[in-house]
Tab-separated table of C-alpha atoms and ligand atoms in Angstrom:
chain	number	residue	atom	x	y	z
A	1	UNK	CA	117.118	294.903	170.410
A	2	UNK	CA	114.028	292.814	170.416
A	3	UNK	CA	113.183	295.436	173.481
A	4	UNK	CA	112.288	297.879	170.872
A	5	UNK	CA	108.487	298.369	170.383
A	6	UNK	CA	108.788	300.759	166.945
A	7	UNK	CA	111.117	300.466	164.052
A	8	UNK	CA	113.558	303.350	164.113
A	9	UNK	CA	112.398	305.766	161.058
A	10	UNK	CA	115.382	307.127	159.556
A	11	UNK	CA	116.849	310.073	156.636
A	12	UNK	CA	120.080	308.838	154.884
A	13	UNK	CA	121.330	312.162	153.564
A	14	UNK	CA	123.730	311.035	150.401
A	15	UNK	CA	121.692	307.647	149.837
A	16	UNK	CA	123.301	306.839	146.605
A	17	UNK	CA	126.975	306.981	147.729
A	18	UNK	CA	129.049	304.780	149.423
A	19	UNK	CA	128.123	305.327	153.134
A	20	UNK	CA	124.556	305.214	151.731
A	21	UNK	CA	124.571	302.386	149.928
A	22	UNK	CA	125.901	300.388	153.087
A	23	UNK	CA	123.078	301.612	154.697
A	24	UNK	CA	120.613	300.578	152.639
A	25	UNK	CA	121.976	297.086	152.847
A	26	UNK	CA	122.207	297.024	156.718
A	27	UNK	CA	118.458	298.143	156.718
A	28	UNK	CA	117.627	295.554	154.232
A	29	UNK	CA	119.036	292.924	156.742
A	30	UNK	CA	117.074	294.371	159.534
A	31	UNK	CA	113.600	295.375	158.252
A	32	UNK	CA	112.204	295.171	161.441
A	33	UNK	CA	114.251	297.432	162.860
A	34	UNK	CA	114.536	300.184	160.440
A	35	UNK	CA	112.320	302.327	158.009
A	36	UNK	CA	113.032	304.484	155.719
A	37	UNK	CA	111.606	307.855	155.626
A	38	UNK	CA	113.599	309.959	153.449
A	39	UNK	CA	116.375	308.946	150.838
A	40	UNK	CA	118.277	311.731	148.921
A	41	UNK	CA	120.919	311.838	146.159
A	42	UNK	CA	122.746	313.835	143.623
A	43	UNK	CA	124.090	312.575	140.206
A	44	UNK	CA	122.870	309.360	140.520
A	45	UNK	CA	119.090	309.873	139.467
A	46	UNK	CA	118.403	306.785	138.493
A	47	UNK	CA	119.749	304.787	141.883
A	48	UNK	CA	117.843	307.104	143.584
A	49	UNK	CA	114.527	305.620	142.000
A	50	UNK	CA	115.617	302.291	142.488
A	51	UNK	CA	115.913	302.590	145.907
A	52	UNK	CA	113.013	304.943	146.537
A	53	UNK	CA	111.071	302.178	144.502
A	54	UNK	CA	112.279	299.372	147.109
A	55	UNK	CA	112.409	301.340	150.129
A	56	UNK	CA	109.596	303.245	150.098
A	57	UNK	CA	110.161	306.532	151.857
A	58	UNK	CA	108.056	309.400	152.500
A	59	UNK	CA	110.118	311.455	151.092
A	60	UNK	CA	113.114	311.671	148.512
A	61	UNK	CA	114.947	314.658	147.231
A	62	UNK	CA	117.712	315.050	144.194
A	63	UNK	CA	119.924	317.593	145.036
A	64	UNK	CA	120.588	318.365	141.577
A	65	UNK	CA	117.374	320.647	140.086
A	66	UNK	CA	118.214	319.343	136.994
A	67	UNK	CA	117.231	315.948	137.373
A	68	UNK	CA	113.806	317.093	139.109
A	69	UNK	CA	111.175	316.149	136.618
A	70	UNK	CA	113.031	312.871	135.553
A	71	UNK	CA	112.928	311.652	139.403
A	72	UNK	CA	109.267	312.790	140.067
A	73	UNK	CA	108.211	310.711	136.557
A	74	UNK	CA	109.383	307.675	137.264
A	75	UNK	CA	108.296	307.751	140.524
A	76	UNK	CA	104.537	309.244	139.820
A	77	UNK	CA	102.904	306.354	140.177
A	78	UNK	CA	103.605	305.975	144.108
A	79	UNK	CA	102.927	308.011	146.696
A	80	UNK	CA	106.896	308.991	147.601
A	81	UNK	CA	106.715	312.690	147.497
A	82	UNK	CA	109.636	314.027	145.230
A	83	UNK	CA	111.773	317.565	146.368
A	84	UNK	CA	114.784	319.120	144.394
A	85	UNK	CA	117.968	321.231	145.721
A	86	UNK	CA	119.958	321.673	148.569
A	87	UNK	CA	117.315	323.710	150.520
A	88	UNK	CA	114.531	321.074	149.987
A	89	UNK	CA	117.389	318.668	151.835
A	90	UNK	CA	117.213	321.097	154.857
A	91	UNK	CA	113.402	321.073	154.866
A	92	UNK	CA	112.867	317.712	154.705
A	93	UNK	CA	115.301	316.506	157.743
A	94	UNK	CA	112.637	318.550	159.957
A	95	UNK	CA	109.517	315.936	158.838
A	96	UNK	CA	108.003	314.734	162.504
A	97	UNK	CA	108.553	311.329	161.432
A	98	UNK	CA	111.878	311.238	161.482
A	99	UNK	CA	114.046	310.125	164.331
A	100	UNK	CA	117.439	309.755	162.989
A	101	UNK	CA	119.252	311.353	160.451
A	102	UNK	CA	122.412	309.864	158.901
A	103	UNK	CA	124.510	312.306	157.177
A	104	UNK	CA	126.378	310.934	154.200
A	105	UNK	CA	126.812	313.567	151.789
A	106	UNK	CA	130.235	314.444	151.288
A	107	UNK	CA	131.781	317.606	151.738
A	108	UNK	CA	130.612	321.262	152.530
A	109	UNK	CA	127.815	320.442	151.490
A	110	UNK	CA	126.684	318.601	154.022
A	111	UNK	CA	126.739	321.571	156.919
A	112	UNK	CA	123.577	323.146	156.268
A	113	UNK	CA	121.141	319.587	156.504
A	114	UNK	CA	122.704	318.913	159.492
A	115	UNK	CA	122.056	322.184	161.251
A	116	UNK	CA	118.849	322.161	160.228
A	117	UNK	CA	118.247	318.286	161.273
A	118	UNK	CA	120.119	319.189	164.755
A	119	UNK	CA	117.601	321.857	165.128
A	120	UNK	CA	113.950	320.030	164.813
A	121	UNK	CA	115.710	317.630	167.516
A	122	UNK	CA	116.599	314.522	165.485
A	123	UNK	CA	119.061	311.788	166.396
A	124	UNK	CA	122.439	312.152	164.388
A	125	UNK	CA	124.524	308.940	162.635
A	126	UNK	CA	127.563	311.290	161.213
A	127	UNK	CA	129.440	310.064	158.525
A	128	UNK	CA	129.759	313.548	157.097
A	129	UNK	CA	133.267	314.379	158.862
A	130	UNK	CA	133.669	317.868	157.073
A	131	UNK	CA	130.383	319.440	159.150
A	132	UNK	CA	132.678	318.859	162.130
A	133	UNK	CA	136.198	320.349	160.359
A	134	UNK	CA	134.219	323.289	159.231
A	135	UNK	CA	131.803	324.391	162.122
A	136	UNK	CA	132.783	321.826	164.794
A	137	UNK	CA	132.178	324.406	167.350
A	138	UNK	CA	128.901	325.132	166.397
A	139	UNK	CA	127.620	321.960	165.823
A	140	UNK	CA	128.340	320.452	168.740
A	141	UNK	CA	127.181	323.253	170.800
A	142	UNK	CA	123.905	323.293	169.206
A	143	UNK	CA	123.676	319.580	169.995
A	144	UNK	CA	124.018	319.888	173.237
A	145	UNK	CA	121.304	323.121	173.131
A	146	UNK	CA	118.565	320.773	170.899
A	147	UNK	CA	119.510	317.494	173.458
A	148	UNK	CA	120.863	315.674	170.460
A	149	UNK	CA	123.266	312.818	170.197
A	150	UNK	CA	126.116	312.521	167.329
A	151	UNK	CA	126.584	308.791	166.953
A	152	UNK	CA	129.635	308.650	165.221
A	153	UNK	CA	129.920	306.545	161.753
A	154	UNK	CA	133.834	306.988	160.700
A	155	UNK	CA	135.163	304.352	161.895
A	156	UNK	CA	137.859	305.419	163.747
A	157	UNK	CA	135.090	307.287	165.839
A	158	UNK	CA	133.378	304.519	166.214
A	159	UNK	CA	135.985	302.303	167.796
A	160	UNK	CA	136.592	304.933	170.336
A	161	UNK	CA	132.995	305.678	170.827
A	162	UNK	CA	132.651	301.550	171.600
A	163	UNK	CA	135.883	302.011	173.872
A	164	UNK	CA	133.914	304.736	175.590
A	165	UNK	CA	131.061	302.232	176.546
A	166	UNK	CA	130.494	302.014	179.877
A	167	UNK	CA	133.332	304.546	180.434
A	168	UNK	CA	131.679	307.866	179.940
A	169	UNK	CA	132.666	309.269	183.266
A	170	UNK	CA	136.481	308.414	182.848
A	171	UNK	CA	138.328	310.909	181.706
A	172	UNK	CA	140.456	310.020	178.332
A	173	UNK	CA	144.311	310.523	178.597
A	174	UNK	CA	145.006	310.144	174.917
A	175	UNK	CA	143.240	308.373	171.827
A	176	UNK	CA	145.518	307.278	168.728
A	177	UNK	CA	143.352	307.422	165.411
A	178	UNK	CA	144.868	304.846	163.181
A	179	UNK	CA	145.316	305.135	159.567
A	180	UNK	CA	146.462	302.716	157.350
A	181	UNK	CA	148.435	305.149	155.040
A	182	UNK	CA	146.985	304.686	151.903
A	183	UNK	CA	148.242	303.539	148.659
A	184	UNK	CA	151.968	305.835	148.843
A	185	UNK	CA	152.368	304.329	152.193
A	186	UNK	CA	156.357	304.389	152.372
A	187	UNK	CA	156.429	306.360	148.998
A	188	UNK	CA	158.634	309.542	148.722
A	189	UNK	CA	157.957	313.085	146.928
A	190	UNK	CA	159.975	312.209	143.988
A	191	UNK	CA	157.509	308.966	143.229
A	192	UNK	CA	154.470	311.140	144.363
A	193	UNK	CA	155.467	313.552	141.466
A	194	UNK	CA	153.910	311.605	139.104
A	195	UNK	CA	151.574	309.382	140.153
A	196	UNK	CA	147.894	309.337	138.584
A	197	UNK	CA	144.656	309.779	139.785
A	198	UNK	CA	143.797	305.927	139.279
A	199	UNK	CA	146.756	304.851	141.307
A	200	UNK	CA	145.281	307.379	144.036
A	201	UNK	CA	141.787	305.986	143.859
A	202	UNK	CA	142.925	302.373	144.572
A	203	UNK	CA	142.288	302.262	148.438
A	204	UNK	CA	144.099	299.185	149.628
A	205	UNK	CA	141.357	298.425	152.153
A	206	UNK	CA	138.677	300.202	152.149
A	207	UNK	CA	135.993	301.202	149.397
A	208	UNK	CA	134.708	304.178	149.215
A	209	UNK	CA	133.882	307.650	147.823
A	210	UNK	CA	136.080	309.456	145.438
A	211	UNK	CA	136.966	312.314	147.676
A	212	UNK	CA	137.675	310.667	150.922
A	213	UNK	CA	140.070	308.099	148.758
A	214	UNK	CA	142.041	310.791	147.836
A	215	UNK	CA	142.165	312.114	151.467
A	216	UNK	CA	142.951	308.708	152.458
A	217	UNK	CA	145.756	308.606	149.898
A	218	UNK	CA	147.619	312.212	151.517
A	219	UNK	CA	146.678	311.780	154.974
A	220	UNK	CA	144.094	314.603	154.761
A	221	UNK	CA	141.362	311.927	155.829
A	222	UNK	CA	143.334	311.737	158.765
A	223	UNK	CA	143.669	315.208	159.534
A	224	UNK	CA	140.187	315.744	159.191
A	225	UNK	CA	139.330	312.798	161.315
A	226	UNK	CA	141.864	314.125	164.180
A	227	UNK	CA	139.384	317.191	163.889
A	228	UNK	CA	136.396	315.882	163.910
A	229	UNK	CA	137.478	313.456	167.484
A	230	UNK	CA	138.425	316.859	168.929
A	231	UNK	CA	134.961	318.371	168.671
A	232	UNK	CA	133.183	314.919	169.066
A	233	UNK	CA	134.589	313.887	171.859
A	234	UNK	CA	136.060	317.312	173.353
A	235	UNK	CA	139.515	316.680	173.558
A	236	UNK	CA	142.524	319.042	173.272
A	237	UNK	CA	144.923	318.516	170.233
A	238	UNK	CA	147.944	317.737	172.270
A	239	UNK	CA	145.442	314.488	173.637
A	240	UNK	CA	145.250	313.164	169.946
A	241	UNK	CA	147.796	311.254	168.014
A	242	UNK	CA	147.944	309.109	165.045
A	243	UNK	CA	149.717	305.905	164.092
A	244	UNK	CA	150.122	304.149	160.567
A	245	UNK	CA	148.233	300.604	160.884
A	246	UNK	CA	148.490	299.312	157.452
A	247	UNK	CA	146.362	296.052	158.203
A	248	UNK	CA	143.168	298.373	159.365
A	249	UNK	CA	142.327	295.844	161.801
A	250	UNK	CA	142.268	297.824	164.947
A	251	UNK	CA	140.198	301.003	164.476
A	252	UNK	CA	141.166	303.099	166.915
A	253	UNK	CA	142.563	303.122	171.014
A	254	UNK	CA	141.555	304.944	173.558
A	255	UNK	CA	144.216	305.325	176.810
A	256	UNK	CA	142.610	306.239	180.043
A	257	UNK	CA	144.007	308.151	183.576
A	258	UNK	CA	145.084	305.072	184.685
A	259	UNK	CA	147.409	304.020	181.487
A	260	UNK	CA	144.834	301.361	180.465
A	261	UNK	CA	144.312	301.057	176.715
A	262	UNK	CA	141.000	299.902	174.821
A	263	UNK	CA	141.057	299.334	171.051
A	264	UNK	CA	138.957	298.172	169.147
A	265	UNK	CA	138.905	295.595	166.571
A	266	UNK	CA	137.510	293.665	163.357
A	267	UNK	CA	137.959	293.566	159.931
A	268	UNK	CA	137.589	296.657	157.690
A	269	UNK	CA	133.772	297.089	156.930
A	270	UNK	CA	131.615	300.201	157.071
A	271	UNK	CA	128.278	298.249	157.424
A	272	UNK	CA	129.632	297.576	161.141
A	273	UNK	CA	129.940	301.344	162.101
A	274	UNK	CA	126.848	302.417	160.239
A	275	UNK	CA	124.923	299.875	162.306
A	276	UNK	CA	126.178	300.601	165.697
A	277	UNK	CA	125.525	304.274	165.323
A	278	UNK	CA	122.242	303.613	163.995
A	279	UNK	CA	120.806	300.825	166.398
A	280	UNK	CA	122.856	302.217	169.506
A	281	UNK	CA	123.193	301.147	172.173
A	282	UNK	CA	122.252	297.444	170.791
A	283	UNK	CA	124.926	295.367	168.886
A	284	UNK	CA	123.054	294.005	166.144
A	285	UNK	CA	123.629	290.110	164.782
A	286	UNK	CA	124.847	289.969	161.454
A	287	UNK	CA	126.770	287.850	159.033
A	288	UNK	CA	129.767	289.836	158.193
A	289	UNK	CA	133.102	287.674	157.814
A	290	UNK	CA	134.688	287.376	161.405
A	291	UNK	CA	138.448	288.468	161.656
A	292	UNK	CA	140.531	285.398	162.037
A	293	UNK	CA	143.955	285.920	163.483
A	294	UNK	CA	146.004	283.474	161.558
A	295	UNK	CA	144.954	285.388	158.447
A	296	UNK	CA	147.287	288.154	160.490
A	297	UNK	CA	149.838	286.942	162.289
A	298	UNK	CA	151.308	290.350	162.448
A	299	UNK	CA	149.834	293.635	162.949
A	300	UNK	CA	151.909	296.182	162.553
A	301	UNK	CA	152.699	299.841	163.572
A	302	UNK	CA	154.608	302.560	162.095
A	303	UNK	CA	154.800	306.740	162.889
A	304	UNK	CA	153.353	308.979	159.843
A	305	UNK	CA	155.645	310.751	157.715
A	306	UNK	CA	154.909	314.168	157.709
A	307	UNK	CA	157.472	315.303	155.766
A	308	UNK	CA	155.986	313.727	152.968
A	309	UNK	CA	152.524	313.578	153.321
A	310	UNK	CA	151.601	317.298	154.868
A	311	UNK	CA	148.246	317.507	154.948
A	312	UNK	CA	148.571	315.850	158.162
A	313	UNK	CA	150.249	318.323	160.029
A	314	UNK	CA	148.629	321.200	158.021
A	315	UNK	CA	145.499	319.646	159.972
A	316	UNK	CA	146.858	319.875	163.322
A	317	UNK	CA	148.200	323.239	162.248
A	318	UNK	CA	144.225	324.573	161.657
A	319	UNK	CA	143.171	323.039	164.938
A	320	UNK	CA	145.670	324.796	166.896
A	321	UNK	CA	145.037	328.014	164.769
A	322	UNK	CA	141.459	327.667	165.849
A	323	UNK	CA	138.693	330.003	164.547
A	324	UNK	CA	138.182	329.564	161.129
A	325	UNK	CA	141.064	327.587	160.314
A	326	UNK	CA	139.514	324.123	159.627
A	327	UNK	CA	136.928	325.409	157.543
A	328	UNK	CA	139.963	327.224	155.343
A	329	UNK	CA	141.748	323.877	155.218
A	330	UNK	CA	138.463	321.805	154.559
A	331	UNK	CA	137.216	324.280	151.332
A	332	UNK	CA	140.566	324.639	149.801
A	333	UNK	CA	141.029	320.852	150.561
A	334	UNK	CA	137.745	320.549	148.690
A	335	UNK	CA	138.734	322.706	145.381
A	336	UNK	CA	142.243	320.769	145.522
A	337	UNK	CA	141.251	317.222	145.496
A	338	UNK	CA	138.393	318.236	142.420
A	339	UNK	CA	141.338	319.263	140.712
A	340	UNK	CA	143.051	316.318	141.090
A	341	UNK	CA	140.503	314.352	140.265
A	342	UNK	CA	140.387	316.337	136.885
A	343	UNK	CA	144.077	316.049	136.434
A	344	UNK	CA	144.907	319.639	136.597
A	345	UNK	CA	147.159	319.621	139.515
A	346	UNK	CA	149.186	316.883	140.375
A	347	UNK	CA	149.711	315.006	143.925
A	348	UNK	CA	152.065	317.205	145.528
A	349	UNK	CA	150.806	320.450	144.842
A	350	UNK	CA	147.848	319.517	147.136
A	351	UNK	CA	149.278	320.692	149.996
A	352	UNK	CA	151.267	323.519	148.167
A	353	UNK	CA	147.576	324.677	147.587
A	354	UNK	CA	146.332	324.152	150.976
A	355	UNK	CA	148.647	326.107	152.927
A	356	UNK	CA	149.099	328.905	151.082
A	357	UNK	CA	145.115	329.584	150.998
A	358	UNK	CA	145.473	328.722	155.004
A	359	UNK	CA	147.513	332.180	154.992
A	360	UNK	CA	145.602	334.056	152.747
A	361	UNK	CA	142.336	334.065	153.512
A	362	UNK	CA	141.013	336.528	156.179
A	363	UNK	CA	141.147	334.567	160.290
A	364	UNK	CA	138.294	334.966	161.643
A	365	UNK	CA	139.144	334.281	165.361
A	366	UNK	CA	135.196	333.459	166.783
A	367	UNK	CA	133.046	332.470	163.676
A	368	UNK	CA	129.266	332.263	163.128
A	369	UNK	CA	127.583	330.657	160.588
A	370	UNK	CA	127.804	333.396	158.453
A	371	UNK	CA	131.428	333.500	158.883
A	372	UNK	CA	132.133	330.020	157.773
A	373	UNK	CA	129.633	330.448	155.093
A	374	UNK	CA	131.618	333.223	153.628
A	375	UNK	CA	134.771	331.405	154.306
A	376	UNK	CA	134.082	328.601	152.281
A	377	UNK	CA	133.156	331.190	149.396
A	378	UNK	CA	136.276	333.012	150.139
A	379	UNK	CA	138.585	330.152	149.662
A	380	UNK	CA	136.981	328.347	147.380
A	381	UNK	CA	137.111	331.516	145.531
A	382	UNK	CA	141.206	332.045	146.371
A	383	UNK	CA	142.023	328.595	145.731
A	384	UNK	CA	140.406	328.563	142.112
A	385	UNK	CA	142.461	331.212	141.253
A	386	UNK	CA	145.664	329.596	142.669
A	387	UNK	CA	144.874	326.749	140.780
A	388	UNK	CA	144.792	329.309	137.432
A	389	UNK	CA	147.630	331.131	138.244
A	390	UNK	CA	149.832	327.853	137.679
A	391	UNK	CA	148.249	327.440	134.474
N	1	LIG	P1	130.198	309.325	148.027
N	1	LIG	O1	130.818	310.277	147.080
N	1	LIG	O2	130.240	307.876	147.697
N	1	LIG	O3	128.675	309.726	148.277
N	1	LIG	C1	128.291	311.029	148.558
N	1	LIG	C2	126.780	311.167	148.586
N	1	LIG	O4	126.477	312.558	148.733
N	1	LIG	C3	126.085	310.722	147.293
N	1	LIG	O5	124.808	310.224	147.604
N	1	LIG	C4	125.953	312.028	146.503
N	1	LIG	O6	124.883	311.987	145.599
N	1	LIG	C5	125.695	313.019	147.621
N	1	LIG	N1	126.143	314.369	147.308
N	1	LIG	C6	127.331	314.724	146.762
N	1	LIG	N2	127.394	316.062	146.611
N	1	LIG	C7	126.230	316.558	147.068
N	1	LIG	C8	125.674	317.863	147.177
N	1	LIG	N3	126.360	318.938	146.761
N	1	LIG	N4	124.445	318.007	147.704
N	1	LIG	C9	123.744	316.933	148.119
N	1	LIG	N5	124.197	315.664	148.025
N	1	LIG	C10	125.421	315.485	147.517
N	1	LIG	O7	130.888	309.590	149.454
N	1	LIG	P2	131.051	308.577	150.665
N	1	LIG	O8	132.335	307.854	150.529
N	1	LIG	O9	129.797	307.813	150.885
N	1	LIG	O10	131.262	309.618	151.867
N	1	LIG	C11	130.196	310.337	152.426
N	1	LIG	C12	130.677	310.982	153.719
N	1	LIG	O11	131.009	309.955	154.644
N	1	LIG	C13	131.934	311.827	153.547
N	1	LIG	O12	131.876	312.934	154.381
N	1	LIG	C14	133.050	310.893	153.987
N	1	LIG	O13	134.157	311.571	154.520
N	1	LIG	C15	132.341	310.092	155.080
N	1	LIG	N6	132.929	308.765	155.299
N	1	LIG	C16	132.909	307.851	154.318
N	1	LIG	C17	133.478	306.592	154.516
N	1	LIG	C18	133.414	305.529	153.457
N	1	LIG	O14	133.825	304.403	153.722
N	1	LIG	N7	132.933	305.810	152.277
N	1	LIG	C19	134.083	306.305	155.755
N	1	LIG	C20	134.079	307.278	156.743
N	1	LIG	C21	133.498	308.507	156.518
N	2	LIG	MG1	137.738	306.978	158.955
């Protein structure tokens, strides 16, 4: 790395979340690597200044309006130039000085930013899976039109991007995603009646967001993550499978033509992903606890069970649908799991939910953005009132 004349000058999209907070801390252990141009949040005003206050950026923008004038106070005495709203997000990943852009807001809501960053040419670290389930198509063709790379951050996507190393020209056979089933791992529908949110949010490895714990917790994370390693790394469905590794030691496998398998392994931490997308192609020293195998003398496999956790097959049902599909899945996915989190619906309705928007919002066989703009509205729209009509 020490090749590298000019710190790389980077955006994190969704600063003051999980993703972004790991970010922050693997820029903070590599200063001379890294800078920060542009930091933006939500909710969280007030981490937002903090970090714009040790950072430093250009730029920082609060997504929510609301919070506008208490962000641009407290920071009036520097020279960080505050923005508010979604559309100020889009402007902002276009500043010249910016050569990488990691995307870490969750959801939807992520789409727009990244277009718009993929368009003025910048470098992508993608941690925001859903702008692949909605408009993977897209995205990845206008990549390849602007001559940008999509580093991958998920960490599944990362272990098969670092199996890929050196490897680009062989063809893949097959890649297994593994999952380590969440919390109900082994459960059945009659305990998943009545579980509680706080039972869902308890990840047993990993920590992160709200909304991707809850994914984790029905296999929906997985689902979308079998998506988004079609469209990054242009694979057919039938090439994809998944397997239930409960110790989330090895991160994903990738088989090649000649029956050869490369995983890849280490123990569950985000920092390690985020890093290797961001300093690519450059391993970067660190000291992050080692994986010790006596600590796990057994790593184990196991096959999914669909029967009880459906949002797994309901994703390999969208991809095969094609179209606009995964964007139906992803939005009503998106209404669902909000409900949940308010305690509206409970843990098997999810999927109820899910499929029944799948086949009743319009199919849009060859979608523009336009299309899966008005999707998301659609179904958003159709799965609120779903969600009423069980009231
Ligand atoms: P999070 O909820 O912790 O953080 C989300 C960030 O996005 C926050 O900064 C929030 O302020 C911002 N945000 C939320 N809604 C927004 C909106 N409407 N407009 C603008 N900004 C908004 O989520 P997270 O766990 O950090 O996940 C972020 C993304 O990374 C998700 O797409 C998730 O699937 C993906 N991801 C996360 C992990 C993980 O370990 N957390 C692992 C793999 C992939
Ligand atoms: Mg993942």
């Amino acid at each position: 790395m020490n090749t590298k004349p000019e710190p790389t000058r980077i955006a994190i999209l969704g600063s003051t979340g999980s993703i972004g907070t790991q970010a922050l801390d693997v820029v903070r252990a590599n200063r001379l690597l890294f800078s920060v141009e542009v930091l933006t949040g939500n909710g969280n005003a007030d981490l937002l200044i903090q970090q714009a206050t040790e950072f430093q950026p250009n730029a920082v923008v609060i997504a929510d309006e609301s919070k506008y004038a208490y962000v641009k106070d407290a920071l009036a005495a520097t020279d960080i130039k505050v923005y508010a709203g979604a559309k100020a997000i889009a402007e902002v990943v276009q500043m010249e000085s910016i050569d990488t852009v990691l995307t870490a807001i969750v959801g939807y809501a992520g789409l727009a930013s990244t277009m718009a960053a993929i368009r003025a040419g910048k470098q992508i670290a993608l941690a925001n899976k859903e702008t692949l389930v909605v408009a993977g198509e897209l995205v990845t063709t206008l990549a390849k039109e602007y001559g940008v790379n999509i580093y991958p951050v998920d960490s599944e996507h990362s272990a098969i991007f670092q199996c890929m190393a050196g490897e680009f020209h062989n063809p893949i056979e097959k890649i297994y995603l593994t999952a380590s089933g969440g919390p109900f791992r082994g459960k059945d529908k009659a305990f998943l009646q009545n579980i509680r949110k706080e039972q869902a949010l308890k990840h047993p490895n990993w920590d992160m967001g709200a909304k991707i714990t809850i994914d984790s917790s029905t296999l929906m994370n997985k689902g979308l993550e079998v998506i988004e390693a079609k469209w990054l790394f242009h694979l057919d469905p039938r090439q994809i499978d998944v397997i239930i590794h409960p110790q989330s030691i090895i991160h994903s496998i990738v088989q090649f033509t000649d029956g050869s398998m490369k995983a890849q392994m280490g123990l569950p931490d985000m920092k390690l992903p985020i890093q290797y997308a961001l300093a690519y192609p450059y391993r970067l020293k660190n000291d992050f606890p080692r994986f010790n195998f006596m600590d796990y003398p057994q790593l184990t496999f196991e096959k999914p069970d669909t029967s009880t956790f459906r949002c797994l097959p309901l994703a390999f049902e969208a991809l095969h649908r094609g179209g606009n599909m995964s964007c139906i899945l992803n939005a009503a996915n998106e209404v669902v799991v909000g409900a949940f989190l308010k305690d509206t619906i409970g843990f098997n309705a999810i999927p109820d939910i899910i499929e029944k928007a799948m086949s009743k919002v319009s199919f849009i066989p060859t979608p523009g953005y336009a299309d899966y703009v008005e999707t998301d509205q659609e179904t958003r729209a159709l799965t609120s009132a779903l969600l009423k009509d069980r009231d």
